[in-house]
Short mmCIF file of C-alpha atoms in Angstrom, two decimals:
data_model
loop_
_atom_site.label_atom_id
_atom_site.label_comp_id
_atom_site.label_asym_id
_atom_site.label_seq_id
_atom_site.Cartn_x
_atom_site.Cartn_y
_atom_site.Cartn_z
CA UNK A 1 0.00 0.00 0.00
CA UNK A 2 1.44 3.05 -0.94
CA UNK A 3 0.25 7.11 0.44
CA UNK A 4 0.19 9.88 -2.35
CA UNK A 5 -0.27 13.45 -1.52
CA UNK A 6 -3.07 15.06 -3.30
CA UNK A 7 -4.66 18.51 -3.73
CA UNK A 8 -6.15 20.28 -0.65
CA UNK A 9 -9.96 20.16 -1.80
CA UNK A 10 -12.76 23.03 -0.96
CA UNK A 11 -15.04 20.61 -0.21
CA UNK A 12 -15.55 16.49 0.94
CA UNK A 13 -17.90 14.76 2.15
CA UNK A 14 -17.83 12.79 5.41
CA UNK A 15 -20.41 9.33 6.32
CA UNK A 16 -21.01 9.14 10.04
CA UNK A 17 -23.58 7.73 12.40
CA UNK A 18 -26.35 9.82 13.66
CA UNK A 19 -25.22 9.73 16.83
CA UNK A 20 -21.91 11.26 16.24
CA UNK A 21 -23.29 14.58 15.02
CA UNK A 22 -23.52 16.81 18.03
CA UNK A 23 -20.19 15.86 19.13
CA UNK A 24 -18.74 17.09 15.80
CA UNK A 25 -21.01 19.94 15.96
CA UNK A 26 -19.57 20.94 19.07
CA UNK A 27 -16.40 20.40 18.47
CA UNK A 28 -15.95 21.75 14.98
CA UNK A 29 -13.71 18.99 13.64
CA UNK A 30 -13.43 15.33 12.48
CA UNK A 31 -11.50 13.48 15.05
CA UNK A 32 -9.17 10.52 13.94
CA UNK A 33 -9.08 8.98 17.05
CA UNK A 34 -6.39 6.00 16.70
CA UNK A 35 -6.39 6.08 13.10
CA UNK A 36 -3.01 8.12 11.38
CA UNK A 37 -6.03 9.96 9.01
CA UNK A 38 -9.50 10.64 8.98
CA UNK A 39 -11.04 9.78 5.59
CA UNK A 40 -13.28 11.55 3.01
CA UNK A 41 -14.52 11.82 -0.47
CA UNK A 42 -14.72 14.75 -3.12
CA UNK A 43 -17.87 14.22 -4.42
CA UNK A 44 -21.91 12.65 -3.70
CA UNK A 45 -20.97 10.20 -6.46
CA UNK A 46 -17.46 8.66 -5.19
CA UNK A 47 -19.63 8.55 -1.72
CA UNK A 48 -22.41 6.69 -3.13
CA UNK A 49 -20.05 4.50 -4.77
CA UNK A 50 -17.81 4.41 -1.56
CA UNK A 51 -20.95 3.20 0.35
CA UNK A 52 -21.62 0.46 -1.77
CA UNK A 53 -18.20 -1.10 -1.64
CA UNK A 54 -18.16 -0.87 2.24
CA UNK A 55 -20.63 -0.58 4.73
CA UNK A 56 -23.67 -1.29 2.68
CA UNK A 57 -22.17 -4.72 2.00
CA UNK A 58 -23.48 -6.67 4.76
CA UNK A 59 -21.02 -9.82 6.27
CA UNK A 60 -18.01 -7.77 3.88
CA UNK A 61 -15.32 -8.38 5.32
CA UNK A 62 -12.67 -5.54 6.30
CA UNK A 63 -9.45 -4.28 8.61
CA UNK A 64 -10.55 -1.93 11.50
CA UNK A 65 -7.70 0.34 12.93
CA UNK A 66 -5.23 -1.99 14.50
CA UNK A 67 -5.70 -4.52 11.21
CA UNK A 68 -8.48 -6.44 13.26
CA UNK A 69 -10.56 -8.36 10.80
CA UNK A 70 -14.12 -7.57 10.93
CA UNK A 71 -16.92 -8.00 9.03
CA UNK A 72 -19.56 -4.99 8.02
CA UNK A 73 -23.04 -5.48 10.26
CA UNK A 74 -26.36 -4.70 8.05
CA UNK A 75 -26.41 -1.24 6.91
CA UNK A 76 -29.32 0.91 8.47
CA UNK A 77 -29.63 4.56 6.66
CA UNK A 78 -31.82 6.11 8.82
CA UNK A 79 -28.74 5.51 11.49
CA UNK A 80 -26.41 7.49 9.55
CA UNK A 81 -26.03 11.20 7.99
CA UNK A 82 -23.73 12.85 5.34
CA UNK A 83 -21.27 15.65 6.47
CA UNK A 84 -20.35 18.35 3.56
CA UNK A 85 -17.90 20.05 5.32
CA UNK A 86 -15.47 22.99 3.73
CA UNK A 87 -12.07 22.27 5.52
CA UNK A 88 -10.27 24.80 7.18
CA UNK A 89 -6.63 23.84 6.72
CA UNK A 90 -5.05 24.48 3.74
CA UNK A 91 -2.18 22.61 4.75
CA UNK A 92 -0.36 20.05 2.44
CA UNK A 93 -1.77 17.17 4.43
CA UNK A 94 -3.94 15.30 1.90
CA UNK A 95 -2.91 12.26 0.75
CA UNK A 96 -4.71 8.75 -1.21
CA UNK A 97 -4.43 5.61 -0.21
CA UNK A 98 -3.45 3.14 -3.30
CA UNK A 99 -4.17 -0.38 -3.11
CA UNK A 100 -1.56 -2.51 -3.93
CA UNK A 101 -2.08 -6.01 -5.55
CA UNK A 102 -0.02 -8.88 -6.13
CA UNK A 103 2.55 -8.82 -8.80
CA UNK A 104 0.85 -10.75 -11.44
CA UNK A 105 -2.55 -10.23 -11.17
CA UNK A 106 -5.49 -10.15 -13.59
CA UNK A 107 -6.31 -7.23 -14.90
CA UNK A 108 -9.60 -7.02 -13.71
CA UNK A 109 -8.09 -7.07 -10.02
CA UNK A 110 -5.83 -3.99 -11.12
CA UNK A 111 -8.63 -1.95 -12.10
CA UNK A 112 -10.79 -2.74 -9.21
CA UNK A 113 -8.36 -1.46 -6.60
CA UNK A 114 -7.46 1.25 -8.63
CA UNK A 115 -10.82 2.55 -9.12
CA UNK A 116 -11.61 1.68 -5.20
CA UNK A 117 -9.02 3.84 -4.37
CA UNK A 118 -10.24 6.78 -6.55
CA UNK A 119 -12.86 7.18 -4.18
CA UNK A 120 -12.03 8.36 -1.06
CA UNK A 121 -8.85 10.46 0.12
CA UNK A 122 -7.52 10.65 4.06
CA UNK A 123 -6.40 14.20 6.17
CA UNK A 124 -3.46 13.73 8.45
CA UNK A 125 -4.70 14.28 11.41
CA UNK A 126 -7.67 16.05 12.71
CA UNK A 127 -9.89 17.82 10.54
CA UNK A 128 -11.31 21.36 11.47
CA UNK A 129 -14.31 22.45 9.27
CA UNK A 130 -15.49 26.17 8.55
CA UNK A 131 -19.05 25.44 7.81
CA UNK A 132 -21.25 22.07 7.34
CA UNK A 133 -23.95 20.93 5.91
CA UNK A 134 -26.15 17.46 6.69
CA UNK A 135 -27.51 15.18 3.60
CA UNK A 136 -30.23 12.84 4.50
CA UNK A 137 -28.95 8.91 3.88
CA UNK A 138 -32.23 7.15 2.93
CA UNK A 139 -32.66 10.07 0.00
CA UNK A 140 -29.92 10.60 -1.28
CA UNK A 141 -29.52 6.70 -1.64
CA UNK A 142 -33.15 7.02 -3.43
CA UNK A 143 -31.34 9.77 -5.77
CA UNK A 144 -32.47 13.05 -3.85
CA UNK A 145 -30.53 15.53 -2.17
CA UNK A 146 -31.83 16.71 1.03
CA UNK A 147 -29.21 19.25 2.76
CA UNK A 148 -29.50 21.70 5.64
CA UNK A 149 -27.18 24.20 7.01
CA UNK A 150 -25.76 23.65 10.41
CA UNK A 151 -23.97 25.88 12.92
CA UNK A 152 -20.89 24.78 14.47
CA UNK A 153 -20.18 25.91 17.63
CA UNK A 154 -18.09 28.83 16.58
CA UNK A 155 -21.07 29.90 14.18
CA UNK A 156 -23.98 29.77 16.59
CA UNK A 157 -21.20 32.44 19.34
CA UNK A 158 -20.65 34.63 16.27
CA UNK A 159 -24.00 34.98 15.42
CA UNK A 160 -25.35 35.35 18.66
CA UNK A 161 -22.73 37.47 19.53
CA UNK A 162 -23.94 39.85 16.83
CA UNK A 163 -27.75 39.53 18.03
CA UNK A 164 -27.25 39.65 21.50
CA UNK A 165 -24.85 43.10 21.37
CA UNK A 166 -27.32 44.70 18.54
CA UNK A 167 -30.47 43.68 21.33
CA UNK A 168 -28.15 45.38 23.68
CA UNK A 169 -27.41 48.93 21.49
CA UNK A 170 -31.65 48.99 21.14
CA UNK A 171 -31.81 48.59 24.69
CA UNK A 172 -29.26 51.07 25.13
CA UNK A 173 -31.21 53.81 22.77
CA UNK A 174 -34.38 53.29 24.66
CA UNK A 175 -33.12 54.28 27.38
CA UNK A 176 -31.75 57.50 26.24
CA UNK A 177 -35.42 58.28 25.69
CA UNK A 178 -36.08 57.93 29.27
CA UNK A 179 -36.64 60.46 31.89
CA UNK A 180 -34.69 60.60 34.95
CA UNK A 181 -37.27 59.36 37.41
CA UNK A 182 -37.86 56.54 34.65
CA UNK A 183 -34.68 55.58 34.43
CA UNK A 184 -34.80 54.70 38.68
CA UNK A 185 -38.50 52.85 38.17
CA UNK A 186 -36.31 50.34 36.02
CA UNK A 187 -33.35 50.45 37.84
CA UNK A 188 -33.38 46.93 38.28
CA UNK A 189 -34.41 45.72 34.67
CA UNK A 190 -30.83 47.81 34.16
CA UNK A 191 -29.12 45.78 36.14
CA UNK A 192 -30.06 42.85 35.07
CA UNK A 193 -30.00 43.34 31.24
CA UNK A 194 -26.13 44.97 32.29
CA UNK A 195 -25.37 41.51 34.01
CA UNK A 196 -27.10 39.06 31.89
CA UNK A 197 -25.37 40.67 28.75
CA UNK A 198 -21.84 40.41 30.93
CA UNK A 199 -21.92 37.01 32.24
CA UNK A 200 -22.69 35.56 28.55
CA UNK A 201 -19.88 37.67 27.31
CA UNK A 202 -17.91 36.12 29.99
CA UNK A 203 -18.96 32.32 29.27
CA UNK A 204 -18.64 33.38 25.07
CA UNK A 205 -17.83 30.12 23.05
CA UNK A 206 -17.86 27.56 26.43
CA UNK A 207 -21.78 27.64 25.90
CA UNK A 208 -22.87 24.52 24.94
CA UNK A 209 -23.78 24.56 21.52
CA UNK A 210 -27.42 23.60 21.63
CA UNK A 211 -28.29 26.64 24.38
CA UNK A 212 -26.24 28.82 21.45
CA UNK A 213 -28.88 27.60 19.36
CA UNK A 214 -31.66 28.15 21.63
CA UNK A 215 -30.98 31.72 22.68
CA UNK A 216 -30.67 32.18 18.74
CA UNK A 217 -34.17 31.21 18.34
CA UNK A 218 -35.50 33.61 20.58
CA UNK A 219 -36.31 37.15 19.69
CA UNK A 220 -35.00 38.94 22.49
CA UNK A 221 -32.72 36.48 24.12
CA UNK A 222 -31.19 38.83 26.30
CA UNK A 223 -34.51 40.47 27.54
CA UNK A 224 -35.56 36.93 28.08
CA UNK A 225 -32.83 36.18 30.24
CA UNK A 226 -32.93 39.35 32.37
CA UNK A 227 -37.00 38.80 33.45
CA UNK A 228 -35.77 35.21 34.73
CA UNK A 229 -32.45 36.84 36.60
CA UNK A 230 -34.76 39.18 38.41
CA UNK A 231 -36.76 36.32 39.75
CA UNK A 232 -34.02 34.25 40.44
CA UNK A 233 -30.95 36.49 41.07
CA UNK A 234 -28.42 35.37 44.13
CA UNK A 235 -25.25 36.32 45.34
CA UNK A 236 -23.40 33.41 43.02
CA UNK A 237 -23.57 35.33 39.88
CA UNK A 238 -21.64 33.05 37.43
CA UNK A 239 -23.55 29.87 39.20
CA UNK A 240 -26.66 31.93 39.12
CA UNK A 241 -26.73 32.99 35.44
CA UNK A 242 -25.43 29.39 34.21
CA UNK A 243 -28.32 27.59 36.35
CA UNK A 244 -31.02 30.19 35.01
CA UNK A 245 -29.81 29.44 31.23
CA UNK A 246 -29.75 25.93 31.82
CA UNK A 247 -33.25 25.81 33.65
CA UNK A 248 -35.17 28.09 30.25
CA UNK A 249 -33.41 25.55 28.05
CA UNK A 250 -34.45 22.94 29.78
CA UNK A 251 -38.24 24.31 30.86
CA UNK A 252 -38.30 24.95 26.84
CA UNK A 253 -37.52 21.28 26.22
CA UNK A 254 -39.64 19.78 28.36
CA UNK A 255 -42.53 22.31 27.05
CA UNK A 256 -42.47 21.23 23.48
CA UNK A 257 -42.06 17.47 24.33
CA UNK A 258 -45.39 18.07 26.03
CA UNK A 259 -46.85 20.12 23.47
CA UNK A 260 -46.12 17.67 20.69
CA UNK A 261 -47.36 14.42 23.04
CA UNK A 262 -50.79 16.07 23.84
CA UNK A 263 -51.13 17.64 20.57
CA UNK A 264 -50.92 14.02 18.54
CA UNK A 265 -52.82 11.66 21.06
CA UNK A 266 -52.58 8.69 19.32
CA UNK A 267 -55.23 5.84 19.76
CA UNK A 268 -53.14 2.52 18.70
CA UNK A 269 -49.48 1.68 18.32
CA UNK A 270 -49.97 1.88 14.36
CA UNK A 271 -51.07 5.35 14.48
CA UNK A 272 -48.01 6.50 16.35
CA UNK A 273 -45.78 4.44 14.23
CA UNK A 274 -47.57 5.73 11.00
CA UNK A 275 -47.21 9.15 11.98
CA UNK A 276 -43.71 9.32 13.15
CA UNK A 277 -42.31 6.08 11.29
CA UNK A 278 -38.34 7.57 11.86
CA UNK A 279 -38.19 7.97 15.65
CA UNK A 280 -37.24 5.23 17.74
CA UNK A 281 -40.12 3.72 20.35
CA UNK A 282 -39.90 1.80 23.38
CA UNK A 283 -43.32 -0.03 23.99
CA UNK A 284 -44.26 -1.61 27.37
CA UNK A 285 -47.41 -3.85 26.14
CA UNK A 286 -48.77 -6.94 27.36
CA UNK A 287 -46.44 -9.21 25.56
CA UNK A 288 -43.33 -7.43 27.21
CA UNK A 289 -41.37 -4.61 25.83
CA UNK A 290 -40.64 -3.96 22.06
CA UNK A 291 -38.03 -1.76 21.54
CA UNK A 292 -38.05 -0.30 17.36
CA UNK A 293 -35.86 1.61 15.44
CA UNK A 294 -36.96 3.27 12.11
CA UNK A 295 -36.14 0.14 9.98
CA UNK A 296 -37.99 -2.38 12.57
CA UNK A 297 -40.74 0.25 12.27
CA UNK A 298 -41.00 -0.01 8.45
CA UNK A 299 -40.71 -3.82 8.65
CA UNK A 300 -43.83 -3.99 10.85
CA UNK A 301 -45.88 -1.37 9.33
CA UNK A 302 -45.50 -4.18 6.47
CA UNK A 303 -46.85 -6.53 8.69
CA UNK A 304 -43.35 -8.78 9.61
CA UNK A 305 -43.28 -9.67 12.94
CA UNK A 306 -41.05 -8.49 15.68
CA UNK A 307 -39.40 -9.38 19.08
CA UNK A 308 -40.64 -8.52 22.74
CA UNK A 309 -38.33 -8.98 25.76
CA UNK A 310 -39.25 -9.27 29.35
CA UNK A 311 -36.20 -6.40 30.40
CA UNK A 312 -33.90 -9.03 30.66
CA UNK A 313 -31.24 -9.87 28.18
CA UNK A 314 -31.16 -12.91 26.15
CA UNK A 315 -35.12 -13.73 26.35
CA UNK A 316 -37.22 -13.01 23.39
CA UNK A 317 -40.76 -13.55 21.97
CA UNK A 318 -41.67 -13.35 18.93
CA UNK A 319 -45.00 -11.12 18.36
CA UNK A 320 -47.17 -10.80 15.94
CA UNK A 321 -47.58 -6.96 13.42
CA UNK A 322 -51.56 -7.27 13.80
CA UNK A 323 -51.76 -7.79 17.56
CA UNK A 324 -49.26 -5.45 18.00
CA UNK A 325 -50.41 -2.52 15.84
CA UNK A 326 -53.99 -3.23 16.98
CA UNK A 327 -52.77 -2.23 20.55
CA UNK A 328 -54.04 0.69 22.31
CA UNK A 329 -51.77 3.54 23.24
CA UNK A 330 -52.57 4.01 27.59
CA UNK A 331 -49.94 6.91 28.09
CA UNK A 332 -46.99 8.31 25.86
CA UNK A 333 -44.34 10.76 26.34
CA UNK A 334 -40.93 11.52 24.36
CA UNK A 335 -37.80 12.38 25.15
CA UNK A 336 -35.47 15.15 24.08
CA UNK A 337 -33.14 12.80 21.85
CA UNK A 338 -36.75 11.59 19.90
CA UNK A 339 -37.57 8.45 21.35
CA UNK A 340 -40.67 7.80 22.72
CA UNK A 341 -42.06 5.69 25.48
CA UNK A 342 -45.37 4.29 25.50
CA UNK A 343 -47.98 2.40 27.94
CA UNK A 344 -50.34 -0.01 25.24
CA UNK A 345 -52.63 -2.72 26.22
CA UNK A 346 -55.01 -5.29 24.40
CA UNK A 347 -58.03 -2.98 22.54
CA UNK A 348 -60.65 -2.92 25.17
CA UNK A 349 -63.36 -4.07 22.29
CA UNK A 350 -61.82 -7.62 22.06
CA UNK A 351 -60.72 -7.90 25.88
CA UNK A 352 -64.88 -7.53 26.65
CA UNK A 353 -65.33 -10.38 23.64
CA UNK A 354 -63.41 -12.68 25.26
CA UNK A 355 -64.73 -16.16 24.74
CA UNK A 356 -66.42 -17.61 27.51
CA UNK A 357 -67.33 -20.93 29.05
CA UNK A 358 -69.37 -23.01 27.56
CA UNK A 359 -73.08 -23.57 29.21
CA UNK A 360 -74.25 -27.15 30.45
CA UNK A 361 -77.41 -27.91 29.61
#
């Protein structure tokens, strides 16, 4: 095998699983880990192809880092999302691995591992990204390009920087306006907009990046977090203003899980799957507990069968897609990450119908 530097590109595209993607968010970089590179391609079609040489080939086998032999487990789209990242190093660091193959062999062979490694190209070390997008797997396997523009973490401080200190000049203004006996009537909504507006100045980029984004989506973010310092304000003013951010995030959360359980009120399993077919659930029914992610969803909306456990490992059940779906939905509540939990029992129409004894005459 044999390394050969190659152009920095503008542009690659990265395949990782889903639940890699606020960690890279956050961190604004591809990590190698152990690996001497982390590995990418140039364009949607060298992915595609990429994909179907590797981890769409089921049993495949392949060397992990370390040259363990492994074998590629059965390839789940819906677990997995496209990066199109714009590097930020320009640095001479690129480099493509080519294949080597026996002397001797068939043509055929020659071509194959040449072409194989055409498709992807590795970065020396860790890679730091200036902006990102996300492509949705299942489509763009189907031939459609779904993309959306994410922040990093060092995007979501600029640009609430830039909200948060023009809220702050308005504020300012207004109070120009003001007349002196005004200006003491609101001497405390001073202070606390002149706090609040220092102490996230002070925290700046060690935010986490999802209460970035959530002070983004407010309109006022910093008027929002002065009304809740004036009700909560102590003497701890960094512990203060980080427990008040992280209570409104939170209080938020919790609010729109609610919202969206109460607002849906589902009557059997098949109606919640139906409507939300690429969460993940975790049922408690009669049989035991049936734990689905998107692709064991579609499978039994199609009416395959799945497995129920009793909470302990290594016992299963099989149960059956009709009896299942036909289940009624008790209680239901989801999380922040999008699972959902739900209480189901038998339908109470066929519990009442329940054959009984025969009579002696």
């Amino acid at each position: 095998m044999a390394y050969v530097k190659v152009t920095p590109p503008s542009v690659v595209y990265h395949l990782t699983r889903m639940e890699n993607l606020d960690s890279i968010l956050d961190d604004g970089q591809i990590r190698r880990f152990e690996d001497s590179e982390c590995w990418f391609c140039e364009s949607l079609p060298k992915m595609k192809a990429y994909m179907e040489q590797t981890v769409m080939c089921e049993g495949k086998p392949y060397y992990a880092v370390g040259g363990q032999l492994c074998r590629y487990p059965k390839f789940v789209p819906e677990d997995y999302v496209l990066l199109k990242l714009a590097p930020c190093q320009p640095k001479d660091n690129w480099y493509r691995w080519d294949q080597e193959v026996p002397p001797g062999s068939p043509k055929e062979l020659i071509n194959a591992a040449k072409e194989f490694s055409a498709l992807k190209i590795g970065y020396r070390g860790d890679l730091w990204f200036s902006t990102v997008e996300t492509i949705d797997v299942p489509a763009f396997l189907h031939g459609e390009i779904i993309s959306q523009k994410q922040l990093t973490s060092g995007e979501a401080w600029s640009a609430l920087f830039n909200k948060t200190e023009n809220e702050m000049a308005g504020y300012m203004n207004r109070l120009d306006q003001l007349s002196r006996d005004e200006l003491i009537q609101t001497a405390d909504e001073i202070s606390a907009m002149m706090t609040c507006h220092s102490e996230l100045m002070a925290f700046g980029e060690d935010l986490s990046r999802k209460k970035m984004i959530f002070l983004l989506q407010q309109e006022k973010p910093l008027e929002l977090l002065s009304e809740a310092w004036m009700e909560h304000q102590t003497v701890d003013v960094g512990e203060t203003f980080q427990s008040l951010l992280t209570g409104l995030y939170d209080e938020t959360q919790q609010t729109q899980v609610c919202d969206m359980v109460y607002a849906i009120q589902p009557k059997t399993i098949e109606e919640l799957l139906t409507s939300y077919p690429d969460d993940y659930f975790q049922l408690m029914t009669p049989c035991g507990f049936v734990d689905l992610t998107p692709s064991e969803t579609e499978k039994l909306l199609h009416g395959e069968a799945t497995m129920a456990h009793p909470g302990v490992s290594g016992c299963q059940m099989p149960v059956e897609a009709q009896e299942l779906l036909e289940m009624e939905v008790l209680s239901l509540k989801r999380d922040e990450h999008g699972c959902w939990y739900a209480l189901t029992d038998h339908p109470q129409q066929k519990m009442e119908q329940a054959p009984q004894e025969p009579l002696m005459l």
